[in-house]
XYZ file of C-alpha atoms in Angstrom:
724
model
C -11.864 95.061 82.759
C -15.038 94.175 84.707
C -16.529 92.757 81.533
C -13.433 90.554 81.042
C -13.712 89.042 84.541
C -17.440 88.490 84.065
C -16.778 86.522 80.867
C -14.001 84.540 82.590
C -16.291 83.722 85.525
C -19.133 82.599 83.260
C -16.742 80.476 81.163
C -15.333 78.774 84.295
C -18.836 78.172 85.635
C -19.886 76.615 82.360
C -16.796 74.404 82.326
C -17.500 73.162 85.883
C -21.121 72.471 85.004
C -20.047 70.377 82.029
C -17.600 68.293 84.126
C -19.195 65.026 85.226
C -18.592 63.663 88.711
C -16.274 60.658 88.848
C -17.864 57.246 88.826
C -17.104 54.898 91.688
C -14.614 52.981 89.554
C -12.895 56.205 88.478
C -12.585 57.208 92.132
C -11.006 53.842 92.919
C -8.602 54.202 90.009
C -7.646 57.716 91.092
C -7.003 56.609 94.681
C -4.945 53.646 93.480
C -2.458 56.104 91.967
C -1.707 57.363 95.501
C -0.690 53.844 96.565
C 2.433 51.829 95.850
C 2.714 48.131 96.679
C 6.183 46.598 96.755
C 6.391 42.821 97.095
C 9.667 41.600 98.551
C 11.483 38.323 97.895
C 9.096 36.448 100.203
C 5.994 38.062 98.730
C 5.424 40.261 101.797
C 3.508 43.367 100.685
C 4.937 46.746 101.668
C 2.113 49.232 101.116
C 2.855 52.949 100.814
C 0.043 55.508 100.725
C -0.151 59.285 100.890
C -2.812 59.149 103.599
C -3.808 56.540 106.157
C -6.923 55.887 104.066
C -4.749 55.268 100.995
C -2.631 52.823 103.010
C -5.751 50.982 104.211
C -7.094 50.804 100.627
C -3.792 49.271 99.497
C -3.579 46.965 102.503
C -6.985 45.407 101.830
C -6.257 45.161 98.121
C -2.989 43.328 98.856
C -4.680 41.004 101.355
C -7.234 40.026 98.735
C -4.434 39.297 96.270
C -2.881 36.953 98.818
C -5.999 35.217 100.137
C -9.400 36.632 99.206
C -10.942 33.359 100.380
C -9.961 34.068 103.991
C -10.879 37.749 103.811
C -14.365 36.859 102.623
C -14.772 33.968 105.080
C -13.987 36.189 108.055
C -16.742 38.631 107.094
C -19.246 35.930 106.205
C -18.746 34.668 109.751
C -18.491 38.022 111.521
C -21.564 39.607 109.923
C -23.746 36.574 110.619
C -24.185 35.052 107.148
C -22.346 31.765 107.561
C -25.443 29.593 107.126
C -25.938 30.998 103.643
C -22.848 29.082 102.534
C -22.547 26.293 105.110
C -26.152 25.356 105.724
C -28.601 25.201 108.611
C -26.078 24.033 111.234
C -24.426 27.469 111.058
C -27.653 29.360 111.807
C -26.793 29.729 115.476
C -23.413 31.254 114.750
C -25.301 33.807 112.658
C -27.912 34.324 115.345
C -25.143 34.927 117.883
C -23.719 37.695 115.697
C -27.140 39.340 115.327
C -27.916 39.039 119.045
C -25.011 41.356 119.747
C -25.437 43.662 116.748
C -27.922 43.776 113.883
C -26.971 45.096 110.477
C -28.942 48.277 111.169
C -26.961 48.786 114.383
C -23.672 48.192 112.561
C -24.623 50.862 110.023
C -25.588 53.254 112.816
C -22.223 52.657 114.520
C -20.425 53.455 111.286
C -22.374 56.699 110.942
C -21.535 57.650 114.552
C -17.810 57.048 114.054
C -15.347 59.952 113.977
C -14.588 61.158 110.460
C -11.055 59.771 110.423
C -12.352 56.304 111.283
C -15.137 56.504 108.693
C -12.495 57.279 106.065
C -10.603 54.128 107.028
C -13.807 52.058 106.911
C -14.574 53.538 103.485
C -11.057 52.681 102.320
C -11.456 49.136 103.672
C -14.546 48.591 101.503
C -13.116 50.399 98.471
C -9.878 48.391 98.532
C -11.722 45.068 98.503
C -14.317 46.168 95.964
C -11.613 47.483 93.643
C -9.865 44.131 93.919
C -13.080 42.364 92.882
C -13.554 44.859 90.047
C -10.031 44.239 88.712
C -10.266 40.460 89.185
C -13.490 39.379 87.466
C -12.177 35.809 87.422
C -12.600 35.685 91.234
C -15.987 34.296 92.245
C -16.901 35.132 95.851
C -18.777 32.456 97.772
C -21.278 35.073 98.963
C -20.039 38.640 99.398
C -19.899 40.325 96.011
C -19.699 43.771 97.588
C -18.150 44.915 100.856
C -19.565 47.786 102.881
C -17.856 50.270 105.242
C -19.982 49.200 108.219
C -18.686 45.630 108.106
C -15.557 46.282 110.249
C -17.904 47.118 113.134
C -18.486 43.356 113.384
C -14.766 42.528 113.334
C -13.132 45.194 115.442
C -10.513 43.212 117.353
C -7.989 40.848 115.833
C -7.838 37.900 118.202
C -9.006 34.413 117.286
C -12.736 34.987 117.093
C -12.657 37.386 120.030
C -14.927 37.194 123.055
C -18.049 36.400 121.053
C -16.819 32.895 120.197
C -16.883 32.034 123.885
C -20.690 32.252 123.696
C -21.816 28.673 122.994
C -23.849 28.304 119.808
C -25.162 24.980 121.123
C -26.613 26.756 124.151
C -28.121 29.412 121.876
C -29.679 26.692 119.755
C -31.115 24.890 122.778
C -32.693 28.115 124.042
C -33.956 29.637 120.795
C -35.318 26.359 119.491
C -37.050 25.171 122.637
C -36.332 27.555 125.509
C -34.430 24.739 127.200
C -31.011 24.359 128.762
C -28.288 22.279 127.191
C -28.423 18.781 128.800
C -25.764 18.149 131.432
C -24.231 15.249 129.493
C -23.816 17.488 126.479
C -22.155 20.139 128.644
C -19.719 17.528 129.959
C -19.021 16.426 126.384
C -18.267 20.036 125.385
C -15.898 20.461 128.326
C -14.053 17.223 127.504
C -13.787 18.189 123.831
C -12.336 21.583 124.782
C -9.838 19.924 127.123
C -8.715 17.478 124.424
C -8.302 20.164 121.758
C -4.861 21.506 120.941
C -4.479 24.527 123.247
C -4.636 27.957 121.696
C -2.748 30.906 123.038
C 0.529 32.743 122.598
C 3.916 33.588 124.054
C 5.058 37.148 124.628
C 8.547 37.903 125.963
C 10.087 41.337 126.494
C 13.782 41.781 127.322
C 15.269 45.027 128.672
C 18.454 46.482 127.245
C 20.263 45.587 130.479
C 20.212 41.967 129.334
C 21.040 42.392 125.626
C 24.415 42.693 123.903
C 23.337 45.868 122.096
C 21.764 47.546 125.116
C 18.453 47.686 123.209
C 15.117 46.280 124.351
C 13.765 43.234 122.503
C 10.341 41.683 121.997
C 9.313 38.165 121.012
C 5.985 38.142 119.163
C 4.820 34.527 119.170
C 1.071 34.051 118.684
C -0.212 30.477 118.516
C -3.041 30.575 116.004
C -4.398 28.310 113.326
C -1.966 28.282 110.420
C -2.456 30.945 107.735
C -4.784 32.849 110.114
C -2.838 36.066 109.571
C -0.715 37.432 106.768
C 2.550 39.345 107.142
C 2.314 42.984 106.033
C 4.050 46.341 106.179
C 1.829 49.407 105.842
C 3.082 53.012 105.597
C 1.510 56.424 105.076
C 2.703 60.024 105.005
C 0.431 60.634 108.023
C 2.727 58.775 110.441
C 1.719 55.141 109.943
C 4.628 52.702 109.591
C 3.544 49.364 111.065
C 4.933 45.897 110.337
C 3.531 42.587 111.527
C 0.586 40.244 111.313
C -2.851 41.312 110.132
C -5.914 39.140 110.578
C -7.328 38.658 107.096
C -9.769 41.441 106.275
C -8.771 43.866 109.020
C -7.135 47.225 108.419
C -4.728 47.316 111.353
C -1.617 45.361 112.252
C -2.693 43.256 115.200
C 0.643 41.795 116.377
C 3.662 43.824 115.394
C 5.883 46.850 115.684
C 6.682 50.264 114.309
C 10.024 52.028 114.535
C 9.550 52.938 118.195
C 7.142 50.451 119.823
C 6.168 46.774 119.631
C 3.098 44.976 120.917
C 2.271 41.317 121.398
C -1.086 39.926 122.578
C -1.692 36.780 124.607
C -5.105 35.368 125.536
C -6.120 36.553 128.977
C -7.504 34.963 132.130
C -9.110 38.249 133.126
C -12.852 37.831 133.693
C -14.361 40.056 131.002
C -17.668 38.235 130.466
C -20.514 37.527 132.861
C -23.910 35.819 132.813
C -27.003 37.341 134.420
C -30.005 35.164 135.200
C -33.119 37.226 134.501
C -36.508 36.925 136.197
C -38.951 37.156 133.274
C -42.572 38.209 133.783
C -45.276 38.293 131.125
C -47.890 41.039 131.492
C -50.627 41.780 128.943
C -48.747 39.778 126.343
C -45.508 41.742 126.866
C -42.259 40.547 128.419
C -40.642 42.271 131.381
C -37.712 41.457 133.635
C -37.291 42.161 137.318
C -34.634 44.706 138.268
C -34.745 45.661 141.911
C -38.217 47.034 142.643
C -39.040 47.759 139.023
C -40.142 45.810 135.967
C -38.263 46.714 132.825
C -39.451 45.778 129.327
C -37.444 43.096 127.556
C -36.090 44.441 124.284
C -37.625 42.104 121.712
C -36.945 42.163 117.970
C -37.039 39.603 115.212
C -34.491 38.698 112.598
C -34.790 36.675 109.398
C -31.769 34.488 108.735
C -31.114 32.739 105.457
C -29.478 29.352 105.104
C -28.405 27.068 102.319
C -30.871 24.225 101.980
C -29.563 21.879 99.311
C -29.697 23.813 96.066
C -32.013 26.521 97.385
C -31.916 29.217 100.042
C -34.419 28.957 102.870
C -35.234 31.341 105.703
C -35.895 31.106 109.401
C -37.241 33.855 111.645
C -36.047 34.241 115.225
C -37.253 36.464 118.009
C -34.245 37.991 119.788
C -34.298 39.220 123.374
C -32.072 41.625 125.293
C -31.918 43.203 128.713
C -29.583 45.979 129.793
C -27.125 43.236 130.733
C -26.922 41.986 127.156
C -28.652 39.552 124.796
C -30.439 36.475 126.128
C -28.217 33.636 124.942
C -29.309 30.582 126.961
C -31.057 29.333 130.071
C -29.571 28.478 133.475
C -31.622 26.808 136.208
C -34.718 27.413 134.125
C -34.067 31.182 133.918
C -33.383 33.206 130.800
C -29.753 34.270 130.962
C -28.109 37.319 129.417
C -24.455 37.367 128.402
C -22.519 40.555 129.104
C -19.238 41.392 127.409
C -17.366 44.316 125.897
C -19.296 45.484 122.877
C -18.161 48.932 121.787
C -17.129 48.397 118.179
C -16.307 52.036 117.408
C -13.924 52.391 120.348
C -12.487 48.914 119.724
C -11.632 49.824 116.132
C -10.151 53.119 117.291
C -7.924 51.388 119.835
C -6.824 48.671 117.415
C -5.731 51.279 114.862
C -4.346 53.982 117.165
C -2.154 51.344 118.841
C -0.098 50.970 115.675
C 0.966 54.653 115.558
C 2.334 55.151 119.073
C 5.915 56.402 119.409
C 6.717 55.598 123.043
C 5.410 54.343 126.337
C 3.486 57.498 127.288
C 1.427 57.398 124.100
C 0.953 53.647 124.299
C -0.177 53.892 127.908
C -2.656 56.671 127.011
C -4.015 54.524 124.158
C -4.704 51.763 126.668
C -7.111 54.123 128.442
C -9.611 53.433 125.645
C -10.054 50.065 127.424
C -11.601 47.909 124.719
C -8.838 45.322 124.281
C -10.933 42.798 126.127
C -9.782 39.319 125.178
C -6.048 39.842 125.471
C -3.040 40.786 127.514
C -0.320 42.940 125.959
C 3.447 42.441 126.189
C 5.291 45.605 125.129
C 8.775 46.956 124.381
C 10.027 50.203 122.881
C 13.017 52.179 121.635
C 13.103 54.210 124.877
C 14.126 50.984 126.613
C 10.811 50.289 128.334
C 9.302 46.853 128.688
C 5.782 46.371 130.048
C 2.955 43.922 130.534
C -0.733 44.815 130.692
C -2.863 41.961 132.018
C -6.191 42.651 130.383
C -7.489 46.103 129.500
C -11.287 46.016 129.657
C -12.037 44.970 133.247
C -15.526 45.612 134.676
C -15.755 46.591 138.346
C -17.828 44.152 140.388
C -19.097 43.626 143.906
C -16.703 40.936 145.159
C -19.334 39.498 147.511
C -20.768 37.767 144.410
C -19.165 34.842 142.588
C -18.983 35.929 138.954
C -17.469 32.620 137.884
C -21.091 31.439 137.995
C -24.222 33.152 136.617
C -25.461 35.845 139.013
C -28.999 37.072 139.660
C -29.724 39.896 137.258
C -32.692 41.026 139.341
C -30.305 42.260 142.034
C -28.883 45.683 141.020
C -25.830 45.010 143.195
C -24.615 42.409 140.679
C -24.417 45.003 137.896
C -21.061 46.079 136.541
C -19.980 49.328 138.172
C -18.062 50.831 135.282
C -14.542 49.809 134.290
C -11.358 49.685 136.298
C -8.904 52.396 135.244
C -5.802 50.917 133.641
C -3.742 51.821 136.721
C -5.971 49.526 138.802
C -5.397 46.622 136.434
C -2.487 44.190 136.703
C 0.508 45.998 135.204
C 4.264 45.362 135.097
C 6.627 48.140 133.998
C 10.416 47.811 133.772
C 10.880 45.108 136.433
C 14.340 44.884 137.997
C 14.920 41.343 136.716
C 14.951 42.772 133.158
C 12.437 40.463 131.517
C 8.696 39.848 131.260
C 6.943 36.744 129.977
C 3.371 35.695 129.493
C 2.480 32.362 127.931
C -1.247 32.466 128.787
C -0.078 31.697 132.280
C -0.655 33.454 135.583
C 0.411 37.126 135.655
C 1.777 36.535 139.139
C 4.931 34.970 137.663
C 5.314 37.393 134.729
C 8.531 38.871 136.165
C 9.399 36.292 138.815
C 9.910 37.970 142.220
C 9.032 41.355 140.702
C 5.635 40.120 139.519
C 2.336 41.597 140.733
C 0.993 40.096 143.955
C -2.295 38.229 143.801
C -3.551 39.680 147.087
C -3.400 43.217 145.664
C -6.201 42.607 143.148
C -9.848 41.499 143.070
C -10.182 37.764 142.434
C -11.720 38.332 138.998
C -8.619 40.109 137.660
C -6.998 36.763 136.879
C -6.968 33.084 137.623
C -3.717 32.067 139.279
C -2.960 29.121 136.990
C 0.466 28.282 135.687
C 1.073 26.180 132.584
C 4.044 24.257 131.259
C 4.919 26.935 128.694
C 5.152 29.472 131.507
C 7.328 27.126 133.561
C 9.537 26.567 130.519
C 9.894 30.290 129.744
C 10.769 31.224 133.322
C 13.429 28.521 133.484
C 15.054 29.812 130.308
C 14.863 33.518 131.157
C 16.050 33.445 134.750
C 19.667 34.612 135.234
C 20.376 34.863 131.521
C 22.071 37.819 129.767
C 23.755 38.721 126.490
C 20.715 38.398 124.256
C 20.875 38.920 120.509
C 18.004 38.508 118.074
C 19.381 35.109 117.135
C 19.696 33.931 120.742
C 16.149 35.121 121.461
C 14.949 33.062 118.500
C 16.960 30.092 119.802
C 15.309 30.498 123.221
C 11.895 30.569 121.544
C 12.643 27.135 120.049
C 14.178 25.483 123.100
C 13.285 21.775 122.717
C 12.781 20.911 126.403
C 9.246 19.762 127.347
C 8.602 20.164 131.095
C 5.260 18.326 131.000
C 7.042 15.079 130.192
C 9.528 15.544 133.020
C 6.422 15.618 135.230
C 4.625 12.745 133.480
C 7.153 10.141 132.330
C 9.122 9.284 135.527
C 5.881 8.095 137.154
C 5.277 5.733 134.246
C 8.828 4.366 134.490
C 8.412 3.902 138.230
C 5.154 2.008 137.680
C 6.923 -0.279 135.181
C 9.835 -0.908 137.551
C 7.381 -2.045 140.226
C 5.519 -4.400 137.861
C 7.493 -5.035 134.653
C 5.659 -6.125 131.510
C 7.935 -7.724 128.904
C 6.123 -6.112 125.969
C 6.884 -2.659 127.363
C 10.555 -3.183 128.198
C 12.124 -1.664 125.071
C 9.829 1.385 124.801
C 10.270 2.054 128.523
C 14.052 1.988 128.054
C 13.674 4.561 125.266
C 11.894 6.838 127.724
C 14.317 6.070 130.584
C 17.224 7.329 128.484
C 15.379 10.407 127.173
C 16.222 13.988 128.171
C 12.636 15.267 127.632
C 13.525 17.226 124.502
C 11.797 17.072 121.155
C 13.455 16.520 117.782
C 12.616 15.051 114.387
C 14.712 11.972 115.189
C 13.392 11.196 118.670
C 11.437 7.948 119.114
C 10.956 8.775 122.804
C 9.155 11.979 121.802
C 6.659 9.939 119.799
C 6.104 7.526 122.677
C 5.646 10.350 125.175
C 3.177 12.220 122.954
C 1.021 9.162 122.336
C 1.080 8.234 126.013
C 0.257 11.772 127.143
C -2.593 11.925 124.648
C -4.039 8.672 126.017
C -3.877 10.152 129.511
C -5.936 13.127 128.367
C -8.368 10.836 126.577
C -8.917 8.160 129.209
C -7.105 8.648 132.502
C -9.194 9.121 135.625
C -9.002 12.603 137.019
C -9.931 14.296 140.261
C -12.423 17.114 139.809
C -11.356 20.760 139.770
C -7.865 20.157 138.439
C -6.610 22.292 135.580
C -4.286 20.935 132.875
C -0.918 21.288 134.575
C -2.233 19.823 137.828
C -3.689 16.875 135.913
C -0.366 16.042 134.256
C 1.405 16.242 137.620
C -1.250 13.919 139.080
C -0.957 11.403 136.225
C 2.804 11.445 136.641
C 2.520 11.030 140.393
C -0.165 9.488 142.570
C -2.518 8.191 139.881
C -3.017 4.429 139.706
C 0.113 2.580 138.465
C -1.945 -0.104 136.745
C -3.748 2.603 134.770
C -0.417 4.184 133.777
C 0.846 0.922 132.300
C -2.457 0.119 130.601
C -2.551 3.521 128.895
C 1.062 3.209 127.799
C 0.310 -0.196 126.321
C -2.602 1.363 124.412
C -0.248 4.000 123.045
C 2.183 1.289 121.902
C -0.642 -0.665 120.284
C -1.897 2.394 118.429
C 1.540 3.122 117.006
C 1.961 -0.505 115.948
C -1.500 -0.554 114.388
C -0.972 2.692 112.470
C 2.652 2.253 111.401
C 3.573 -1.405 111.923
C 6.001 -0.532 114.733
C 6.211 1.631 117.826
C 9.736 2.709 116.849
C 8.661 5.812 114.971
C 10.894 8.913 114.931
C 8.847 11.983 115.798
C 9.434 13.643 112.429
C 7.974 10.626 110.645
C 4.746 11.043 112.597
C 4.596 14.831 113.094
C 4.306 16.447 109.664
C 3.585 19.622 107.744
C 1.422 19.473 104.652
C -0.307 22.203 102.651
C -2.024 20.870 99.562
C -4.251 23.762 98.528
C -5.630 27.104 99.644
C -8.617 25.668 101.528
C -9.291 26.969 105.019
C -9.624 23.390 106.264
C -6.774 21.442 104.736
C -7.439 17.989 103.157
C -4.511 16.006 104.561
C -3.362 12.852 102.792
C -0.679 10.394 103.950
C 0.037 9.446 100.334
C 0.975 13.004 99.336
C 4.192 14.927 100.049
C 4.783 16.383 103.500
C 7.807 17.365 105.570
C 8.944 16.399 109.091
C 8.589 18.871 111.960
C 10.515 18.527 115.199
C 8.387 20.928 117.260
C 5.743 19.704 119.704
C 2.404 20.706 121.156
C 2.187 23.650 123.524
C 0.309 21.264 125.821
C 3.662 19.725 126.754
C 5.346 23.097 127.358
C 6.768 23.687 123.879
C 7.347 27.394 123.324
C 7.537 26.774 119.582
C 4.111 25.160 119.596
C 3.017 22.869 116.799
C -0.174 20.884 117.104
C -3.219 19.535 115.333
C -6.897 20.338 115.784
C -8.129 17.762 113.257
C -6.722 14.756 111.390
C -8.910 13.979 108.357
C -8.633 10.243 109.148
C -4.894 10.108 108.467
C -2.378 8.000 110.363
C 0.229 10.739 110.575
C -0.401 13.995 112.419
C -0.439 17.193 110.370
C -0.014 20.541 112.067
C -2.907 22.971 111.932
C -2.000 25.512 114.618
C 0.754 26.862 116.819
C 3.666 28.991 115.611
C 2.208 30.794 112.616
C 3.538 34.360 112.216
C 6.428 34.875 114.633
C 8.777 37.854 115.026
C 11.768 38.841 117.135
C 12.267 42.611 117.276
C 15.122 44.792 118.550
C 14.531 48.490 119.195
C 17.404 50.975 118.898
C 18.292 53.916 116.701
C 16.866 51.760 113.934
C 14.459 48.898 114.479
C 15.598 45.402 113.427
C 13.457 42.303 113.184
C 13.432 38.717 111.997
C 10.207 36.918 111.130
C 8.845 33.605 109.856
C 5.518 32.280 108.615
C 4.175 28.751 108.622
C 3.990 28.008 104.895
C 4.132 31.289 103.055
C 2.452 34.602 102.373
C 0.077 33.493 99.623
C -2.935 31.204 99.780
C -2.583 30.419 96.066
C -0.915 27.023 95.414
C 0.419 28.399 92.114
C 2.241 31.243 93.842
C 5.973 30.854 94.549
C 5.141 32.197 98.017
C 2.582 29.527 98.898
C 5.064 27.345 100.815
C 8.436 29.027 100.393
C 9.084 29.628 104.111
C 8.262 26.187 105.469
C 11.788 24.765 105.141
C 13.170 27.777 107.007
C 10.357 27.446 109.555
C 11.178 23.797 110.234
C 14.926 24.460 110.484
C 14.599 27.670 112.563
C 16.111 29.907 109.896
C 14.144 33.156 110.097
C 14.214 35.887 107.470
C 15.181 39.516 108.011
C 12.196 41.861 107.947
C 12.633 44.677 105.410
C 11.361 47.685 107.349
C 13.165 50.709 105.916
C 12.374 51.690 102.341
C 15.955 51.320 101.157
C 15.925 47.704 102.388
C 12.521 47.063 100.821
C 13.774 48.341 97.450
C 16.862 46.105 97.599
C 14.609 43.065 97.973
C 11.782 44.171 95.703
C 10.356 41.562 93.327
C 7.397 43.625 92.114
C 6.331 47.263 92.361
C 2.862 48.346 91.254
C -0.258 50.369 91.962
C -3.440 48.475 92.838
C -5.040 47.339 89.608
C -1.785 47.058 87.630
C -0.543 43.617 88.650
C -1.228 40.760 86.263
C-alpha cells in the first residue's frame, strides 16, 4: 500500500513538473471566460464578472470597444506623455504631471496599495491589453501597452481634477526662465476663462415625502464635454452592481447608482488648493528653503520629457523642485511658489471604487471619511429614504488669520495645513424638512432653502457664497412642489426658463424706450413680447444669446463682480448707450452671418457629430440637427453650449448635458437615462448617434438594471475576445 502511494505521488509530481505555466495571453483568455458582456438595444454594455477584478477586466475591455481613442488619450495626458503626440507646446502639461508624481512614484504607489486594489489595477491593464491583443487592426497613437500603475495618475473622475487648475503657462514661464507670467497675460487668461462656456453640474435629491411613490429620487446631471463619459453597468458576484457614467479608462462608475444608493458630483467652491511662497537660499551650491528657524533642503530631481518634433522625437530635460508644501509650479512676487493640493492616489482610488458598493447612508457616510474626493460636492439619495449633500470632502484645516485666497508665506509654519477637517465639520445637509436638496455649482447656503447650512457656522474657506442663475432656477422650480415622478423630474430638469435674461433684457428694452433707434425697433419688440424661455423656434432666444454674449465680450464691468452680479449690473445700472450699441452689434453679427437677424434658435444652435475625433470638425455644409436647449450661463438646467466653433457660422454644442440620469429608489431601483449622441465613438456603429433625437426631444430611455430586463433588451452576448 505504501509503495502504491509513493508511485502515485511521484507520478503526480512528474505531471505537475511537465505542466507549463500559462502565458500572459492564455491567462487573459482564461479570465475572459469568467466575464459576460451583454450589449442592450442602445449599445450600453452590461458587464458580469465572477469577481470584482473580472468585472473591471470586462469593463475596460468594453470601454475600449466603444472608444479606445478616448481611453488612450486620457492616459497619454494623465501620465505626462502628451507632448509625444501633440508636440512641444504640450511639454508643460507633461511637466505638471511629473511635478506631482513621477513614473517611479506611481509604481511605488501601486506596490504599496492593498491587495484588493492591486488586483483591480492589474485587471484594468489586462482588460485593455487583451483588447489590443484581440484587435490588431487598432493602432494606438502612443500607448501600445498599459500598466497597472497608470490608474495612480487618474484616480478621480472629474473633468481633469484639481491638477488642471495648475496653470501650464505659469509652469512654462517659471521653468523656462524663472519668471512670473506677465500681468497682461494673466488678465487675458482670466478673460478667456470668463468667456468660456461654464462647466459644472446639477444635482437634485428629492425625499419620498414629495414623490407620488413615496420613494426618494436623484437627478444626476453632470455638465461635461460631450462623449466625456460612457454609460455602463458593471456587476460582480462580490457585491458590485453599479450603473452610470464612467470616465473613459477608469474602473469605477463616477456618477451613478446601485440598487440602494445614488451619488452625483458637482464642482465645488471649497478651497482645496493653496499656494505657498518659499524663501529660497543657495548654500554651497545646494538649494534650501526657510521654514521657521530652520533651513530645509529643496527636493530637486530631473526629468527627461520627450516631444514630437516634426517627424522625429526630441527630448528636453527639466529640473523639478519640491518643498513639503508641494511642487514649485510658478513664481509670485519674485518668490518660488509651491502648489499644495490633495495628492493621495491610493486612497483616492479606494474611495472612488468603494463608493460604488455602499448599501445605505451609514456605509456611504463612513466611505466619505476617506476624504480624498477633493474637487467635488456630492448629492446623494438612497432606498432607505435619505437624501444628503456633502459640500466638499477633502478640506484642509487652516489658520483663519491668513488669507488663503492669495499665496501665503511658506516660511511661516503657522500657514501650514493643520490636517483635514473631519467630515462632520464640513458643510453637510441631511434630510432637510423641505424635502429637497439642490446644488448647481452654486452656494451651499441655499442648498435646502431655509434649512440650508448657515455661512457663519463655517470657516470662510469652506465655500464662496456665490449664487448662479442655475441655482436660482432650480430653487424656483423646487420650492413648494410635490407629486414627483421620474418623468416630472426629467421635465423639471429641462424647464426652458432662463432667469439670466429676465435680469438682462428689461434693462435693454428700457434703454431703447428712452432713446429709440429705428433699426432696433423690430428686434426689440421680439424681446418685449418674450417670456424668457428657450425653444428651437424662438427668434428672441437667438437675439438674447447674441446680445448676452456681446456683453460678456465687450461690456464695461466693475471689478470684483462674479458672473451673476455682472449680468444684473448689465441689465440695470450700466450705461444705456452701451446697452444699445452692443445690441446693435449683435444684430449686425446675425445679419452678417445669416443674412437676417430673424433666426430661430434651432437654426443657429445645432448638434453635429461627424466622426469619432475628440475635437469635432464642425461644418455648416454637413448635416446637423436643431437643439432648443441653451447655455448654463443663462440659467439653463439642461445646459447646452459651445467651447469652440471651428470658424463656422452656426453654433455646435460641445458640452453641457452629456450623460444624464433620473433615479428612483424603492424595493427595486428604477432609472431613465440619456446620452448626447450615443454610446460608441465609431461612426460606423449603429450606436454612434442613435440617442440624439431622443436627447433633443427629451425622450429618455429606461435603464436596464436587473438581469431579466437586460436579457429582454439584449442585442449581443459575448465573452471578451469573441465579438467580431
